[in-house]
Structures are given as C-alpha cells and as structure tokens.
Coordinates of C-alpha atoms in Angstrom, one line a residue:
M13 CA 3.4 16.6 35.9
A14 CA 6.7 15.4 34.4
S15 CA 7.2 11.9 33.0
T16 CA 9.8 10.2 30.9
L17 CA 9.5 10.8 27.1
E18 CA 8.9 7.0 26.7
K19 CA 5.9 7.0 29.1
F20 CA 4.5 10.2 27.5
I21 CA 4.6 8.8 23.9
H22 CA 3.2 5.4 25.0
S23 CA 0.2 7.1 26.5
L24 CA -0.3 9.7 23.7
D25 CA -3.2 9.4 21.3
L26 CA -2.2 10.4 17.7
R27 CA -5.5 12.3 17.4
A28 CA -4.3 14.6 20.2
L29 CA -1.4 15.9 18.2
P30 CA 0.3 18.4 18.0
R31 CA 1.5 18.7 21.7
V32 CA 4.0 21.2 23.2
L33 CA 6.5 19.6 25.6
Q34 CA 9.0 21.3 27.9
I35 CA 12.3 19.5 28.7
Q36 CA 12.4 19.0 32.5
S37 CA 15.6 17.1 33.0
G38 CA 17.8 14.3 31.6
I39 CA 21.2 13.5 30.1
Y40 CA 20.6 16.2 27.5
C41 CA 20.3 19.1 29.9
Q42 CA 22.6 22.2 29.9
G43 CA 22.6 22.5 26.2
S44 CA 24.5 19.3 25.3
V45 CA 24.3 18.3 21.7
Y46 CA 22.4 15.2 20.5
E47 CA 22.7 13.9 17.0
M48 CA 20.2 11.5 15.4
F49 CA 19.7 10.7 11.7
G50 CA 22.2 13.4 10.8
N51 CA 20.2 16.1 12.7
E52 CA 22.0 18.0 15.5
C53 CA 19.9 19.7 18.1
S54 CA 20.4 21.0 21.7
L55 CA 17.8 19.7 24.2
S56 CA 18.4 22.0 27.2
T57 CA 16.4 22.0 30.4
G58 CA 13.5 24.4 29.8
E59 CA 13.6 23.9 26.0
V60 CA 10.2 23.8 24.4
I61 CA 9.4 21.5 21.4
K62 CA 6.3 20.8 19.5
V63 CA 5.6 17.1 18.8
I64 CA 4.0 16.7 15.4
G65 CA 4.1 12.9 15.0
F66 CA 5.6 9.6 16.0
K67 CA 5.9 6.2 14.5
I68 CA 7.5 2.9 15.6
N69 CA 11.2 3.0 14.6
K70 CA 12.3 -0.5 15.8
L71 CA 11.3 -3.3 18.2
I72 CA 13.0 -4.7 21.2
A73 CA 12.2 -8.5 21.4
S74 CA 12.5 -11.0 24.2
I75 CA 12.0 -14.7 23.9
C76 CA 8.8 -15.9 25.6
E77 CA 7.9 -19.1 27.4
N78 CA 4.3 -19.9 28.3
N79 CA 3.4 -16.3 27.3
E80 CA 5.9 -14.9 29.8
V81 CA 9.3 -13.4 29.2
S82 CA 12.0 -15.9 29.9
Q83 CA 14.3 -14.9 32.7
S84 CA 17.3 -16.1 30.8
S85 CA 16.3 -14.3 27.6
D86 CA 18.4 -11.4 26.4
K87 CA 16.7 -8.5 24.7
V88 CA 17.5 -8.1 21.0
E89 CA 16.8 -5.2 18.6
L90 CA 14.8 -6.1 15.5
P91 CA 14.4 -3.7 12.5
L92 CA 11.0 -3.4 11.0
N93 CA 12.2 -5.2 7.8
F94 CA 13.4 -8.2 9.8
P95 CA 12.4 -11.3 7.8
G96 CA 9.7 -13.8 8.7
L97 CA 5.9 -14.1 9.1
Y98 CA 4.3 -13.9 12.4
K99 CA 1.0 -14.9 14.1
I100 CA -0.4 -12.7 16.9
V101 CA -1.0 -14.2 20.3
A102 CA -4.3 -12.7 21.7
D103 CA -3.8 -10.4 24.7
K104 CA -5.4 -11.9 27.8
T105 CA -5.6 -8.6 29.6
P106 CA -9.2 -7.1 29.2
Y107 CA -10.1 -3.6 28.0
V108 CA -12.5 -1.9 30.4
S109 CA -14.3 0.3 27.8
I110 CA -14.8 1.0 24.1
E111 CA -12.9 4.3 24.7
E112 CA -9.8 2.4 25.9
I113 CA -9.9 0.2 22.8
A114 CA -10.2 3.3 20.5
R115 CA -7.4 5.1 22.3
K116 CA -4.9 2.2 22.4
V117 CA -5.7 0.0 19.3
S118 CA -5.2 1.1 15.7
I119 CA -8.6 1.2 13.9
G120 CA -8.5 2.2 10.2
P121 CA -9.9 1.8 6.7
I122 CA -7.9 -1.2 5.6
R123 CA -8.1 -4.9 6.7
F124 CA -5.2 -4.5 9.1
G125 CA -7.2 -1.8 10.9
H126 CA -10.2 -3.9 11.7
P127 CA -9.4 -5.5 15.1
C128 CA -11.8 -8.0 16.6
F129 CA -12.9 -8.3 20.3
Y130 CA -15.5 -10.1 22.3
S131 CA -17.4 -9.1 25.4
A132 CA -17.5 -11.2 28.5
K133 CA -21.2 -10.3 29.0
D134 CA -24.2 -9.7 26.7
I135 CA -24.5 -6.1 25.5
K136 CA -28.1 -4.9 24.9
L137 CA -28.6 -2.2 22.3
A138 CA -31.8 -0.5 21.2
N139 CA -32.7 -3.2 18.7
F140 CA -29.9 -5.6 18.9
T141 CA -28.2 -7.8 21.5
I142 CA -24.5 -8.7 21.2
K143 CA -24.0 -12.1 22.8
H144 CA -21.1 -12.7 25.2
G145 CA -18.2 -14.3 23.3
E146 CA -19.5 -13.1 19.9
Q147 CA -16.7 -11.7 17.7
I148 CA -17.1 -8.0 17.1
S149 CA -15.1 -6.3 14.3
F150 CA -14.2 -2.6 15.0
N151 CA -14.1 -0.9 11.6
S152 CA -13.9 2.9 12.1
V153 CA -14.3 5.7 14.7
E154 CA -16.6 8.6 13.9
E155 CA -19.0 11.1 15.4
V156 CA -22.6 9.9 15.6
H157 CA -25.3 12.3 16.8
G158 CA -22.7 14.5 18.4
K159 CA -20.9 11.7 20.3
M160 CA -17.9 9.7 19.3
A161 CA -18.6 6.0 18.5
V162 CA -17.1 2.9 16.8
N163 CA -18.7 1.4 13.8
C164 CA -18.9 -2.3 14.4
V165 CA -19.9 -5.5 12.6
V166 CA -20.9 -9.0 13.8
V167 CA -21.5 -11.9 11.4
R168 CA -24.4 -14.4 12.2
N169 CA -25.4 -17.2 9.8
N170 CA -23.2 -15.7 7.1
Q171 CA -25.0 -12.3 7.4
S172 CA -23.3 -9.1 8.5
H173 CA -25.0 -6.9 11.1
S174 CA -23.7 -3.3 11.5
F175 CA -24.2 -1.2 14.6
T176 CA -22.3 1.5 16.6
L177 CA -20.9 1.3 20.1
P178 CA -20.4 4.7 22.0
L179 CA -16.9 5.3 23.4
S180 CA -18.6 5.5 26.8
Q181 CA -19.7 1.9 26.7
E182 CA -18.1 0.0 29.6
G183 CA -17.5 -3.7 30.0
E184 CA -14.9 -6.4 29.8
F185 CA -13.6 -6.8 26.3
Y186 CA -11.0 -9.3 25.2
E187 CA -9.0 -9.5 22.0
C188 CA -10.1 -12.4 19.7
E189 CA -7.7 -15.0 18.3
D190 CA -6.2 -13.9 15.0
D191 CA -5.5 -16.6 12.3
Q192 CA -3.8 -14.2 9.9
I193 CA -0.1 -13.9 9.4
Y194 CA 1.8 -10.6 9.3
T195 CA 5.2 -9.2 8.6
L196 CA 7.0 -7.4 11.5
K197 CA 6.3 -4.1 9.7
E198 CA 2.6 -4.7 9.5
I199 CA 2.5 -5.7 13.2
A200 CA 4.4 -2.5 14.1
E201 CA 2.0 -0.3 12.1
W202 CA -1.3 -1.9 13.1
K203 CA -1.1 -4.5 15.8
I204 CA 0.8 -3.2 18.8
P205 CA -1.6 -1.4 21.2
K206 CA -0.4 1.7 23.1
C207 CA 0.9 1.0 26.6
R208 CA 1.0 -2.7 25.9
N209 CA 3.6 -5.1 24.6
R210 CA 2.7 -7.6 21.9
I211 CA 3.4 -11.4 21.9
V212 CA 3.9 -12.9 18.5
K213 CA 4.7 -16.5 17.3
L214 CA 7.0 -17.1 14.3
S215 CA 4.8 -18.7 11.7
N216 CA 7.4 -19.7 9.2
T217 CA 11.0 -20.5 10.0
L218 CA 13.5 -18.1 8.4
H219 CA 14.9 -19.4 5.1
M220 CA 18.5 -18.4 5.9
W221 CA 20.2 -18.2 9.3
D222 CA 23.7 -16.7 9.9
S223 CA 25.7 -15.6 12.9
S224 CA 24.4 -12.0 12.5
N225 CA 20.8 -13.1 13.2
P226 CA 19.9 -12.0 16.7
L227 CA 17.5 -14.9 17.2
P228 CA 18.7 -18.5 18.1
E229 CA 19.2 -20.9 15.2
N230 CA 16.0 -22.8 14.2
F231 CA 13.9 -20.6 16.6
D232 CA 10.2 -21.1 16.1
G233 CA 8.8 -19.9 19.4
C234 CA 7.2 -16.7 20.8
L235 CA 8.6 -13.2 21.1
T236 CA 7.5 -10.3 23.2
L237 CA 7.8 -7.1 21.2
M238 CA 8.3 -3.7 22.8
P239 CA 8.1 -0.7 20.4
I240 CA 10.7 2.1 20.3
Y241 CA 9.1 5.2 18.7
E242 CA 10.7 7.9 16.6
V243 CA 9.3 11.2 17.7
Q244 CA 9.1 14.0 15.1
A245 CA 9.2 17.5 16.6
V246 CA 9.7 21.1 15.7
M247 CA 12.0 23.5 17.7
K248 CA 11.6 27.3 17.7
S249 CA 15.3 27.8 16.8
R250 CA 15.2 25.5 13.7
K251 CA 13.4 25.2 10.4
D252 CA 13.8 21.4 10.0
I253 CA 12.2 18.4 11.7
V254 CA 14.0 17.0 14.7
R255 CA 13.8 13.2 15.3
I256 CA 14.2 11.8 18.8
L257 CA 13.9 8.1 19.9
S258 CA 11.4 7.6 22.7
D259 CA 13.8 5.5 24.9
L260 CA 16.1 8.5 25.5
D261 CA 16.5 9.3 29.1
V262 CA 14.7 12.7 29.0
E263 CA 11.9 13.9 31.3
V264 CA 9.2 16.1 29.7
K265 CA 6.1 18.0 30.7
D266 CA 3.0 18.7 28.5
V267 CA 2.5 22.5 28.4
T268 CA 0.2 22.6 25.4
D269 CA -2.7 24.2 27.3
C270 CA -0.6 27.2 28.5
Y271 CA 1.5 27.8 25.3
D272 CA 0.8 29.6 22.1
I273 CA 1.1 26.6 19.6
S274 CA 0.9 29.0 16.6
S275 CA 4.3 30.5 17.5
F276 CA 6.0 27.3 16.0
L277 CA 6.4 26.6 12.4
Q278 CA 3.5 24.4 11.1
P279 CA 5.0 21.5 9.0
L280 CA 2.5 20.2 6.4
S281 CA 2.8 17.0 4.4
L282 CA 1.8 16.9 0.7
E283 CA -1.4 15.1 1.9
D284 CA -2.2 18.1 4.1
I285 CA -1.7 20.5 1.2
F286 CA -3.9 18.3 -1.1
E287 CA -6.8 18.4 1.4
R288 CA -7.0 22.2 1.2
T289 CA -9.7 23.7 -1.0
S290 CA -9.0 24.6 -4.6
K291 CA -9.7 28.3 -3.8
E292 CA -6.6 28.4 -1.5
F293 CA -4.3 27.7 -4.5
P294 CA -1.8 29.0 -5.6
M295 CA 0.4 29.2 -2.4
V296 CA 4.0 29.8 -1.6
A297 CA 5.8 27.3 0.7
E298 CA 9.3 26.6 2.0
I299 CA 10.6 23.0 1.9
M300 CA 11.4 21.8 5.4
E301 CA 12.3 18.2 4.5
V302 CA 12.7 16.1 1.3
P303 CA 13.7 12.4 0.8
S304 CA 17.3 11.9 -0.1
G305 CA 19.0 10.2 -3.0
S306 CA 17.0 8.1 -5.5
Q307 CA 13.8 8.9 -3.7
N308 CA 14.1 12.5 -4.8
P309 CA 14.2 12.5 -8.6
Y310 CA 13.2 16.2 -8.8
N311 CA 16.2 18.6 -9.0
L312 CA 13.8 21.4 -7.9
L313 CA 13.4 20.0 -4.4
S314 CA 15.9 20.8 -1.7
T315 CA 15.6 21.8 2.0
G316 CA 15.1 25.6 2.4
K317 CA 13.9 26.1 -1.3
E318 CA 10.8 28.3 -1.8
I319 CA 8.3 26.8 -4.2
V320 CA 4.9 27.9 -5.6
I321 CA 2.2 25.2 -5.4
H322 CA -0.1 26.1 -8.3
K323 CA -3.0 23.6 -8.0
K324 CA -4.0 20.1 -7.1
Y325 CA -5.6 17.6 -9.5
Q326 CA -5.9 14.0 -10.6
A327 CA -3.8 12.7 -13.5
A328 CA -3.6 9.4 -15.4
R329 CA -0.7 7.1 -15.3
V330 CA 0.0 3.6 -16.7
L331 CA 1.4 1.1 -14.2
A332 CA 4.1 -1.0 -15.9
S333 CA 6.5 -3.7 -14.8
E334 CA 9.6 -5.1 -16.4
M335 CA 9.2 -8.5 -18.2
R336 CA 11.5 -10.6 -16.2
S337 CA 11.0 -13.4 -13.6
D338 CA 13.8 -12.6 -11.1
P339 CA 13.1 -10.7 -7.9
S340 CA 14.8 -7.5 -9.2
K341 CA 11.9 -6.8 -11.5
R342 CA 11.3 -3.0 -11.4
H343 CA 7.9 -1.2 -11.5
Y344 CA 7.1 2.2 -13.1
L345 CA 4.3 4.8 -13.3
I346 CA 4.4 6.3 -16.8
P347 CA 2.7 9.6 -17.5
M348 CA 0.5 10.0 -20.7
S349 CA 2.9 12.8 -21.8
Y350 CA 5.7 10.3 -22.3
K351 CA 7.1 11.0 -25.8
G352 CA 8.9 7.7 -26.5
K353 CA 7.5 5.1 -28.8
F354 CA 6.8 1.4 -28.3
K355 CA 6.8 -1.8 -30.3
R356 CA 4.6 -4.7 -29.4
R357 CA 5.9 -7.8 -27.7
P358 CA 4.1 -11.2 -27.6
R359 CA 1.7 -11.8 -24.8
E360 CA 1.3 -15.1 -22.9
F361 CA -2.2 -16.5 -22.1
P362 CA -2.7 -19.3 -19.5
T363 CA -6.3 -20.0 -20.4
A364 CA -8.9 -19.7 -23.2
Y365 CA -10.7 -17.2 -21.0
D366 CA -7.6 -14.9 -21.2
L367 CA -7.8 -15.1 -25.0
E368 CA -11.4 -13.8 -24.8
I369 CA -10.4 -10.9 -22.6
A370 CA -7.5 -9.9 -24.9
R371 CA -9.2 -10.2 -28.3
S372 CA -10.2 -7.0 -30.0
E373 CA -12.4 -6.0 -33.0
K374 CA -9.5 -4.3 -34.6
E375 CA -7.5 -7.4 -35.5
H376 CA -7.7 -11.2 -35.1
L377 CA -5.7 -12.5 -32.2
H378 CA -3.2 -15.0 -33.6
V379 CA -1.7 -17.5 -31.0
V380 CA 0.4 -20.7 -30.8
A381 CA -0.4 -23.4 -28.2
T382 CA 2.5 -24.1 -25.8
K383 CA 0.6 -26.8 -23.8
A384 CA -1.5 -29.7 -24.9
F385 CA -5.1 -30.1 -23.7
T386 CA -7.4 -33.1 -24.1
S387 CA -11.1 -32.2 -24.3
P388 CA -13.5 -34.3 -22.2
H389 CA -16.2 -33.7 -24.8
K390 CA -16.1 -34.9 -28.3
E391 CA -17.9 -31.7 -29.5
L392 CA -14.9 -29.6 -28.4
F393 CA -11.4 -29.5 -29.8
S394 CA -8.3 -31.1 -28.2
V395 CA -5.2 -29.0 -28.5
S396 CA -1.6 -30.1 -29.3
V397 CA 1.6 -28.2 -28.7
G398 CA 2.3 -26.0 -31.8
D399 CA -1.3 -25.7 -33.0
Q400 CA -2.1 -22.2 -34.3
F401 CA -5.4 -20.4 -33.9
L402 CA -7.2 -17.2 -34.9
V403 CA -9.4 -16.2 -32.0
H404 CA -13.0 -15.0 -32.9
Q405 CA -15.6 -14.8 -30.2
C406 CA -17.2 -16.3 -27.1
Q407 CA -20.4 -18.2 -27.6
T408 CA -22.4 -21.1 -26.0
S409 CA -22.3 -24.7 -27.2
E410 CA -24.2 -27.8 -26.4
V411 CA -22.2 -30.8 -25.0
L412 CA -23.1 -34.2 -23.7
Y413 CA -22.2 -34.5 -20.0
E414 CA -23.1 -37.6 -17.9
G415 CA -25.7 -38.6 -20.5
R416 CA -27.4 -35.2 -20.5
K417 CA -27.1 -32.2 -22.8
K418 CA -25.6 -29.1 -21.2
L419 CA -24.8 -25.6 -22.5
I420 CA -21.3 -24.3 -21.7
D421 CA -19.3 -21.2 -22.7
V422 CA -16.8 -21.8 -25.5
L423 CA -14.4 -19.8 -27.6
A424 CA -14.9 -20.0 -31.3
C425 CA -11.5 -20.1 -33.2
E426 CA -10.1 -21.0 -36.5
Q427 CA -7.2 -23.5 -36.5
I428 CA -4.6 -22.5 -39.1
L429 CA -3.6 -25.5 -41.2
S430 CA -1.2 -25.5 -44.2
G431 CA -3.2 -23.6 -46.8
S432 CA -6.6 -23.8 -45.0
Y433 CA -8.5 -23.0 -41.9
K434 CA -10.7 -25.2 -39.7
K435 CA -13.4 -23.9 -37.3
V436 CA -13.0 -25.3 -33.8
L437 CA -14.5 -24.7 -30.3
L438 CA -12.3 -24.4 -27.2
P439 CA -13.9 -24.7 -23.7
M440 CA -13.6 -21.5 -21.9
Y441 CA -12.3 -23.3 -18.7
M442 CA -9.5 -24.8 -20.7
E443 CA -6.2 -24.6 -18.9
G444 CA -3.6 -24.5 -21.6
G445 CA -0.9 -22.1 -22.7
F446 CA -0.8 -19.7 -25.6
V447 CA 1.8 -17.3 -27.0
E448 CA 0.7 -14.4 -29.3
V449 CA 2.1 -14.1 -32.8
I450 CA 2.8 -10.5 -33.7
H451 CA 2.3 -9.3 -37.2
D452 CA 2.0 -5.6 -36.4
K453 CA 5.4 -3.7 -36.9
K454 CA 3.9 -0.3 -36.1
Q455 CA 5.4 2.0 -33.4
Y456 CA 2.9 3.4 -30.9
Y457 CA 2.7 6.3 -28.4
L458 CA 1.5 5.4 -24.9
S459 CA -1.9 7.1 -25.4
E460 CA -2.5 5.2 -28.6
I461 CA -1.9 1.8 -26.9
C462 CA -4.3 2.8 -24.1
K463 CA -6.9 3.8 -26.6
E464 CA -6.6 0.9 -29.1
F465 CA -5.8 -2.2 -27.0
H466 CA -6.8 -4.0 -23.8
L467 CA -4.3 -4.0 -20.9
P468 CA -2.2 -5.9 -19.8
F469 CA -0.1 -5.3 -23.0
N470 CA 3.5 -6.2 -23.7
V471 CA 5.9 -3.7 -25.3
K472 CA 9.5 -2.6 -25.7
V473 CA 10.7 0.9 -26.1
S474 CA 11.7 1.4 -29.8
V475 CA 12.3 5.2 -29.7
R476 CA 13.3 6.7 -26.3
D477 CA 11.9 10.0 -25.0
L478 CA 14.5 12.6 -26.0
S479 CA 13.0 15.2 -23.7
I480 CA 14.2 13.2 -20.7
E481 CA 17.9 13.3 -19.8
K482 CA 17.9 9.6 -18.8
D483 CA 15.0 7.4 -20.1
V484 CA 15.0 4.5 -17.6
L485 CA 12.3 2.6 -19.8
A486 CA 14.7 2.4 -22.8
A487 CA 17.0 0.0 -20.8
A488 CA 14.2 -2.4 -19.9
P489 CA 14.3 -5.7 -21.9
G490 CA 10.5 -5.5 -22.1
L491 CA 7.6 -3.9 -20.3
Q492 CA 4.1 -5.1 -19.4
F493 CA 1.6 -2.3 -19.2
E494 CA -0.6 -3.6 -16.4
E495 CA -3.4 -1.1 -15.9
E496 CA -4.2 2.6 -16.2
I497 CA -4.7 4.3 -12.9
T498 CA -5.7 7.8 -11.7
D499 CA -3.6 9.4 -9.0
S500 CA -3.3 12.6 -7.0
Y501 CA -0.7 15.3 -7.9
L502 CA 0.4 18.8 -7.1
L503 CA 1.8 21.2 -9.7
I504 CA 4.7 23.2 -8.4
S505 CA 7.4 25.5 -9.6
S506 CA 10.4 27.4 -8.2
A507 CA 9.4 30.7 -6.6
S508 CA 12.6 32.4 -7.7
S509 CA 12.7 31.3 -11.4
P510 CA 9.3 30.0 -12.5
V511 CA 10.3 28.9 -16.0
E512 CA 8.8 25.4 -15.7
S513 CA 6.5 23.5 -13.5
W514 CA 6.6 19.9 -12.2
E515 CA 4.0 17.3 -11.3
I516 CA 4.8 15.7 -7.9
P517 CA 2.9 12.7 -6.5
V518 CA 1.0 13.4 -3.2
Y519 CA 1.1 9.9 -1.7
R520 CA 4.6 8.6 -2.6
L521 CA 6.8 11.7 -1.9
N522 CA 7.6 12.1 1.8
M523 CA 8.1 15.9 1.8
L524 CA 7.3 18.5 4.5
V525 CA 6.7 22.2 3.8
H526 CA 5.5 25.2 5.7
L527 CA 3.4 28.0 4.1
L528 CA 4.7 31.5 3.7
S529 CA 2.6 34.7 3.7
K530 CA 3.8 36.0 0.4
D531 CA 2.1 37.3 -2.7
V532 CA 2.2 34.8 -5.6
Q533 CA 1.7 35.2 -9.3
T534 CA -1.2 33.1 -10.6
V535 CA 0.3 32.4 -14.0
V536 CA 1.4 28.8 -14.4
P537 CA 4.8 28.4 -16.2
P538 CA 4.3 27.4 -19.8
V539 CA 6.4 24.1 -19.6
T540 CA 5.1 21.3 -17.4
R541 CA 7.5 18.5 -16.7
T542 CA 6.4 15.0 -15.8
T543 CA 8.7 12.1 -14.9
V544 CA 8.6 8.3 -15.2
E545 CA 8.3 7.4 -11.6
E546 CA 9.9 4.2 -10.3
V547 CA 7.9 2.7 -7.5
S548 CA 9.0 0.3 -4.8
E549 CA 7.6 -3.2 -4.4
E550 CA 5.5 -2.1 -1.5
Q551 CA 4.1 0.9 -3.4
Y552 CA 3.4 -1.3 -6.4
Y553 CA 1.2 -3.7 -4.4
M554 CA -0.6 -0.8 -2.7
L555 CA -1.4 0.6 -6.2
R556 CA -2.5 -2.9 -7.4
R557 CA -4.7 -3.3 -4.3
Y558 CA -7.1 -0.7 -5.7
E559 CA -7.4 -2.1 -9.2
N560 CA -10.8 -3.2 -10.6
L561 CA -11.8 -6.7 -9.6
T562 CA -11.1 -9.0 -12.5
L563 CA -13.6 -11.6 -13.4
H564 CA -12.5 -15.1 -12.9
P565 CA -12.7 -17.9 -15.5
P566 CA -15.7 -20.2 -15.3
P567 CA -15.2 -23.3 -13.1
R568 CA -14.0 -26.5 -14.6
P569 CA -16.6 -29.4 -14.6
P570 CA -15.9 -32.2 -12.1
K571 CA -13.4 -34.8 -13.4
K572 CA -14.6 -38.3 -14.2
P573 CA -13.5 -41.0 -11.8

C-alpha cells in the first residue's frame, strides 16, 4: 500500500532498517532531477531505493495557546541549533501498550533516553505491584526469556526497584511531567515521539532578539514542534549516499519483503566496522562519504578512495584545553606519540583540598595566596594575600568547636618567611586562592608529564613537533592537560600506495564505507601517523562526561551566628 514519504518515515521504527522503497508517484516522477545537499539524483516512478537511516533535520514550529495551535499562528522553520532552553509539556494522549511506547519513544543508555510514564491503573506483576499514578522510568529494551521487554525502575522511599514489562503489556500509559530543561537539539534527538508532535515551553528568554528571529519579540510561551526528517538512502545507480527530506511530495511503497536487499551496496559506519571481530581484519573498503573541510584532517580520505583497514584497538590520548577565559577556547586530543616538548605553567588552586590533590612526592608544591582567609579556629592559620607556602601532607588535627574538641582534616604546610620557615595548618575546607610558583625549567615530553605529575597540569609548547606540517598546539598561549582518556581507533592505509598508516577515531569521524571482496596484504606499513585532533565543544563535553568521578572537598562547618 502506497503512502507519502512523510507518513512512512513517521511510522517507521529505526530497528526495522534497512527498508527498500519503490517510488510510486510525485513531483519527481519521469526522471526529473532533484538536488539536496549538493547531491543530484533522479527519483523516477518505479525507482527503487534502500533507506539506511533517518534523523531530524529541522523543526516546523507553531505558537500554542492552551496547548492548542493558535489559528492565527504562522508556521516557522527552526534549525536544531536555534538558541534557548525549553521545558517539555507532557503529552495528554495515552499510549495503549508498552509496545507502542517502545516503538514511538526514544529509549537509550543516557539520561535523555530514560522517559517516564505512569499507568492509569495498578499493574500486578509476579512479585511486585505498580500503583496507578506511580512514576515508571523506562531505561532500556532487551530480550528477556525469548521475549522483548523494557527494563524499568520505580523509586519508593528513596529506594529503587527494578523490574521488566513485556512489550505485550496493555493498559493506559501517560507521559509524566518533566522538570528538566533541554536544548532544541536534545529535544529533537530524544524527546519527540514518532507520529506525534511535541509541545515545549521556552524556559529562558533569548538573550538577543533581532528582526531575523522567526519568533515574536519577548516570546515566552509554548510551541508545537513538528519534525522534518532527513532520509539517508542508497540507489542502485550510485555509490554515494542520497539525502531526501521527508516532507517532499513523493509517494512510496515498502517492497522489502519481495526484494533482494543484498543487491544494494551496504554502507557501513566506522562504528559498524569497529563492531566486527578482530579475526575479520584486515579488510579492503571503498569510501562512500567523508566529512568536508576542517572536519576531515586526513589527506588520505576522499570519496571513491580504496583503503585497507588493518585493525581496531584502543589508544591513549590526553584531553587538553587552551588556557583562556573567552568562549573561543579550543579543545584537543593529543596522542602520546606527539614529539613536541612542553614547559610548565603555573597552576591555580581554589581550595586547600586542591593543593592536596596536586602535591607530589617528587617536589614540594610552592604556592602564593591570592585570597585572604580568616580561620574560625585559633589552632589553624589565617591566610593573607601574598603569603607563600610549601605544601607537605594531609593530616588530622584537634580543634575546639562549640566548646567541644573535634578532629578535622587539615593540610600541613610551611609558611615561607624572610630567611626562615614556619609550620602551619590550613583547614582542608578552606576556600582561598593559590597560584603555583614554578622553579622547574625542564622541558618535558607528553608521556613524561603523564608519568610524573597529576593532571590537570598547565603547560606551553616550548619545542613544536617538527614531524607535523602545522602544529596547532604551538600557537596556543597555554594548555591545560585535563585528563588521560582511552578511545577507539581504526588503523588504515591507502590500498594503492601503502607507505604509511593512519589512526582514525571511530566515534568522531562521520565516514561511510562499503567493503570490497579483494585480497589484502597483512603487512602494516612501517610508518604510523597520528594527529592532534581538535574536538568541538559538544564532543569535549561528551568526552568529559565519562571521566572518573572526582572526590569533593569536605564540607565547611556551620557558620557562627
């Protein structure tokens, strides 16, 4: 049965991909040419395409009054990076089964992918009863005892109770109110159910308004968002990916069940390649699509190029940021093979607790106070701006507090006086400010810094890496090495001239390839090139999200009235 492309995409489950569609009719029949994102293709009546993916490309917004679209409201187009933070208005239309929720709502491993619903009636399980109106968090979908089910959690008396609900479970399920705020991009990726529109309320007014803004000035009401999808498809006559917007006036028919899907090229992302077993490497592939411009720092990568993918592995990188306070601060992933040298730069410490973390057995940490602190205990030292200290170790000390003796954590230091030293104790909770005094003039390789010092660590490039044509780190006024991470990489080389190999990141390079049935030599080229990879603000925070949880300073005691 034929339907519009828009209706088909709205009803399609991502897990059902790929699907083969036949063009039935539309403004693109009889071989007319359609151009989108620089790709020209002919969508003739009877043409067959394989849909391999789709994602929200933009949103059509209408102003809402009383949760209904205003009759006088014009529809405006909003890009996903449109500024502002938004609250979600709970959908009042119920879902009739767990299967409908799993099919229409995004459920995934991160916080955004944990939607919450409540049931209009009690649900009795084998050893658990979910009360009507009780908030249920849907965390993941998986197979349990041969049947698909949703892993769920309810919280009672601050205790979490986990259980599964089969997709066959029927009932009346409503979306819970959501107090979180989201960007438009986060809402598009996680919070718009299939076949439904989403009402959102602007949580913070836009900082700047100008005539190009499609929304009224000082607008702080509700919007109904309708998604327009970008459909990624493969055609038999082409070796690249075709992109079609879902609102095009084209009718299609799903012919997957009566078509040989293997007759199309099979595009694979780098994630798909990485999921293959180690025994399947090496392999030969042809590049179907690569990012353009600055997103593609590898000269080796171009559409139509044949490459050898030698192996997959994990490699260490240091995540670094420029030492500047303005918004244009850049972030980098630096490989351990970087051949430049660094000199130390002073670190800043907001608390005594940070001094304890940064101190090392190799040398005494020498700091100058930049903020005064008056101790509430006579046993502990009061700090003045300009005081200099050598930091020794953490210990406990007895202080008098509200007439009773109490043990607290303190930092043992030596105050540097003119010609002498004075032993002092600083409370670990002390909110002060300290700047490091550097005596070390030595130049270090990256691997030496990671081995000898605690991160974060401040440096400046003193000798650039001469093996790199343009060393972007050398131009930075200063760098802070924030943490050492382990990431996933593929080792590739040119199939035609394998004189050197390259490490390419699996999760930050949007590249598509298809595998070729060709013999491949198993010898890896002798020279392996790595690059200093600049990462976007979004990628930086995704990398930081998985860092080890840092211990927090001990709490300050209550202040005296």
